[in-house]
XYZ file of C-alpha atoms in Angstrom:
246
model
C 102.906 93.123 60.358
C 105.813 95.289 59.192
C 109.542 95.163 59.882
C 111.095 98.545 60.711
C 114.259 97.187 62.266
C 117.190 99.455 61.462
C 114.943 102.449 60.781
C 114.623 105.662 62.772
C 111.173 107.244 63.026
C 110.160 110.754 64.122
C 106.669 111.190 65.578
C 105.638 114.699 66.627
C 103.135 114.767 69.463
C 104.211 111.171 69.909
C 103.746 110.612 73.636
C 99.967 110.674 74.078
C 96.713 110.033 72.257
C 96.974 109.002 68.619
C 100.658 109.909 68.594
C 101.360 107.484 71.417
C 99.610 104.708 69.516
C 101.703 105.460 66.433
C 104.968 105.549 68.389
C 104.138 102.244 70.076
C 103.251 100.664 66.736
C 106.683 101.506 65.357
C 108.433 100.340 68.517
C 106.698 96.970 68.333
C 107.843 96.727 64.709
C 111.494 97.123 65.687
C 112.104 100.808 64.933
C 113.947 103.425 66.924
C 111.430 106.182 67.716
C 112.086 109.820 68.489
C 108.804 111.026 69.987
C 108.388 114.748 70.556
C 106.107 116.616 72.921
C 105.470 120.301 73.556
C 104.408 120.904 77.160
C 102.932 117.804 78.806
C 105.856 116.482 80.851
C 103.636 114.044 82.756
C 102.367 112.380 79.574
C 105.922 112.095 78.233
C 107.051 110.435 81.465
C 104.063 108.069 81.397
C 104.820 107.126 77.799
C 108.392 106.289 78.788
C 107.152 104.193 81.705
C 104.507 102.372 79.663
C 107.140 101.367 77.106
C 110.033 100.582 79.408
C 110.649 97.322 77.516
C 111.709 99.475 74.546
C 113.845 101.873 76.607
C 116.887 101.593 74.335
C 114.751 102.347 71.262
C 112.972 105.454 72.617
C 114.221 109.022 72.419
C 111.826 111.620 73.865
C 112.491 115.234 72.893
C 110.730 118.438 73.864
C 109.930 120.448 70.741
C 107.679 123.358 69.852
C 106.953 122.745 66.172
C 105.775 126.348 65.744
C 109.297 127.670 66.364
C 111.372 127.550 63.186
C 114.675 127.746 65.066
C 113.709 124.899 67.407
C 112.764 122.691 64.474
C 116.062 123.488 62.758
C 117.997 122.575 65.915
C 115.971 119.386 66.286
C 117.033 118.144 62.856
C 120.653 119.056 63.583
C 120.358 116.903 66.695
C 118.868 114.030 64.677
C 121.713 114.202 62.172
C 124.355 114.295 64.905
C 122.879 111.437 66.940
C 121.495 109.130 64.261
C 123.066 110.267 61.005
C 119.772 109.783 59.215
C 116.133 108.846 59.642
C 113.612 107.195 57.354
C 110.130 108.306 58.447
C 108.522 111.515 59.692
C 105.010 111.432 61.138
C 103.540 114.901 61.636
C 100.984 114.212 64.349
C 101.296 117.300 66.602
C 98.009 119.180 66.658
C 95.654 121.213 68.822
C 92.029 122.349 68.840
C 90.584 125.601 70.136
C 86.913 125.462 69.192
C 84.575 128.432 68.929
C 82.006 129.757 66.500
C 83.846 131.934 64.021
C 82.182 135.213 64.975
C 83.327 134.757 68.574
C 86.689 133.172 67.865
C 89.706 134.941 69.332
C 92.310 135.979 66.809
C 94.914 134.193 68.928
C 92.910 130.936 68.784
C 92.867 131.088 64.993
C 96.610 131.660 64.784
C 97.520 129.121 67.489
C 95.687 126.306 65.709
C 97.042 127.238 62.284
C 100.575 127.563 63.638
C 100.667 124.152 65.309
C 98.619 122.132 62.835
C 99.822 123.625 59.562
C 102.886 125.830 59.990
C 104.422 123.244 62.324
C 103.987 120.528 59.695
C 105.512 122.843 57.083
C 108.603 123.450 59.213
C 109.028 119.750 59.943
C 108.563 118.789 56.284
C 110.978 121.471 55.094
C 113.911 120.202 57.136
C 112.948 116.542 56.754
C 112.888 116.783 52.970
C 116.350 118.346 52.845
C 117.683 115.344 54.747
C 115.664 112.643 53.001
C 116.497 113.889 49.503
C 120.190 113.253 50.148
C 119.363 109.603 50.881
C 116.868 109.339 48.013
C 114.433 107.539 50.286
C 111.861 108.535 52.862
C 108.307 108.482 54.102
C 106.324 111.463 55.372
C 102.887 110.867 56.875
C 100.767 113.832 57.940
C 97.947 113.189 60.401
C 94.951 115.176 59.226
C 91.305 114.702 60.251
C 87.971 113.979 58.605
C 87.021 117.440 59.856
C 88.847 118.830 56.826
C 85.940 117.383 54.859
C 83.039 117.643 57.331
C 83.997 120.907 59.038
C 81.725 120.803 62.079
C 80.401 124.089 63.431
C 82.786 125.744 65.861
C 85.853 124.294 64.172
C 86.630 126.726 61.362
C 90.260 127.078 62.461
C 90.777 123.335 62.985
C 89.046 122.320 59.750
C 90.953 124.933 57.746
C 94.281 123.795 59.192
C 93.579 120.139 58.402
C 92.359 120.930 54.881
C 95.557 122.899 54.364
C 97.557 119.891 55.537
C 95.935 117.700 52.888
C 96.770 120.272 50.199
C 100.349 120.583 51.469
C 100.650 116.797 51.275
C 99.481 116.639 47.670
C 101.803 119.419 46.541
C 104.872 118.153 48.384
C 104.336 114.601 47.146
C 104.783 115.825 43.571
C 107.920 117.799 44.420
C 109.807 114.867 45.945
C 108.453 111.850 44.050
C 111.543 111.408 41.884
C 113.731 111.306 45.011
C 112.150 108.146 46.379
C 110.125 110.026 49.016
C 106.405 109.457 49.464
C 104.108 111.909 51.255
C 100.656 110.871 52.427
C 97.912 111.734 54.913
C 96.106 109.604 57.431
C 92.751 111.156 58.285
C 91.229 109.811 61.530
C 87.610 110.194 62.512
C 86.402 109.725 66.092
C 89.169 107.861 67.899
C 89.085 106.725 71.525
C 91.465 109.087 73.279
C 91.140 111.324 76.327
C 89.326 113.813 74.077
C 86.461 111.396 73.382
C 86.434 110.023 76.921
C 85.893 113.491 78.375
C 82.845 114.296 76.238
C 79.392 114.526 77.839
C 77.357 111.352 77.325
C 74.808 113.017 75.026
C 77.516 114.368 72.748
C 79.271 110.993 72.657
C 75.987 109.368 71.636
C 75.414 111.987 68.939
C 78.876 111.408 67.492
C 78.454 107.638 67.672
C 75.170 107.840 65.767
C 77.001 109.421 62.806
C 79.380 106.472 62.390
C 78.196 103.609 60.145
C 80.330 101.062 62.060
C 78.666 102.264 65.303
C 81.843 102.470 67.335
C 84.798 104.752 67.873
C 88.149 103.776 66.423
C 91.271 102.912 68.384
C 94.698 104.474 68.283
C 96.050 101.070 67.221
C 93.821 101.153 64.129
C 95.187 104.560 63.155
C 98.735 103.358 63.817
C 98.241 100.359 61.523
C 97.432 102.694 58.633
C 100.416 104.912 59.401
C 102.733 101.906 59.484
C 101.444 100.754 56.097
C 102.122 104.139 54.496
C 105.551 104.246 56.172
C 106.502 100.799 54.912
C 108.574 99.940 51.864
C 105.548 97.994 50.628
C 103.671 101.296 50.145
C 106.221 102.590 47.635
C 103.583 103.343 44.967
C 101.245 105.269 47.281
C 101.867 109.013 47.447
C 99.798 112.182 47.574
C 96.893 110.208 49.027
C 94.645 110.561 52.060
C 93.660 107.389 53.906
C 90.571 107.869 56.067
C 90.303 105.890 59.304
C 86.781 106.898 60.205
C 84.452 103.898 60.384
C 82.641 104.827 57.178
C 81.874 108.490 57.908
């Protein structure tokens, strides 16, 4: 649908789940993709194997987005190897669910650090690079939980709501430099997270969705690719929900 030949794309958390779908969408559209992962070596290796036909276009990097110094070094690497990039997709995220009264302090901070602080670090260094080129696309992967905020997900919902607010603010700061900043907000998407749910919980979630099915990673990727395209040049500061009508 879109032509990303000649472009370099960064996808954090890009080797499994929704991130894998996004990375593969860009690869199929002709882009070079730098996909990062934090700890799951096996998933990174499987991603490489599954996309062996794009071997020359894939660059897999280990990166902890919560470490400011690591993020800084990552962007130095990108500049040295590629000179520039066009698109950043902030997809890295975690969940550590618990009712608030019983939530560990560390679980609150871990989720906020990965989901929100990590996106801040990535955006900070990305913007400094993209502003010099006066062109760029930043897409932050949020969640409909920022709006629905299910019980037991205070940390996750707060982090994703913060990501939407960060997106809106940053979009205004960089608009005159040819950079757009948007959110994609998935609902229930078929990944290992959904597949591992008990049957009763899966049925309960499914009953909430007007389209009566879970979404696919390819459907999320299609929305990301649109927002990353040159055709989406007048869309910024927005949140595109991919949630089957929730």
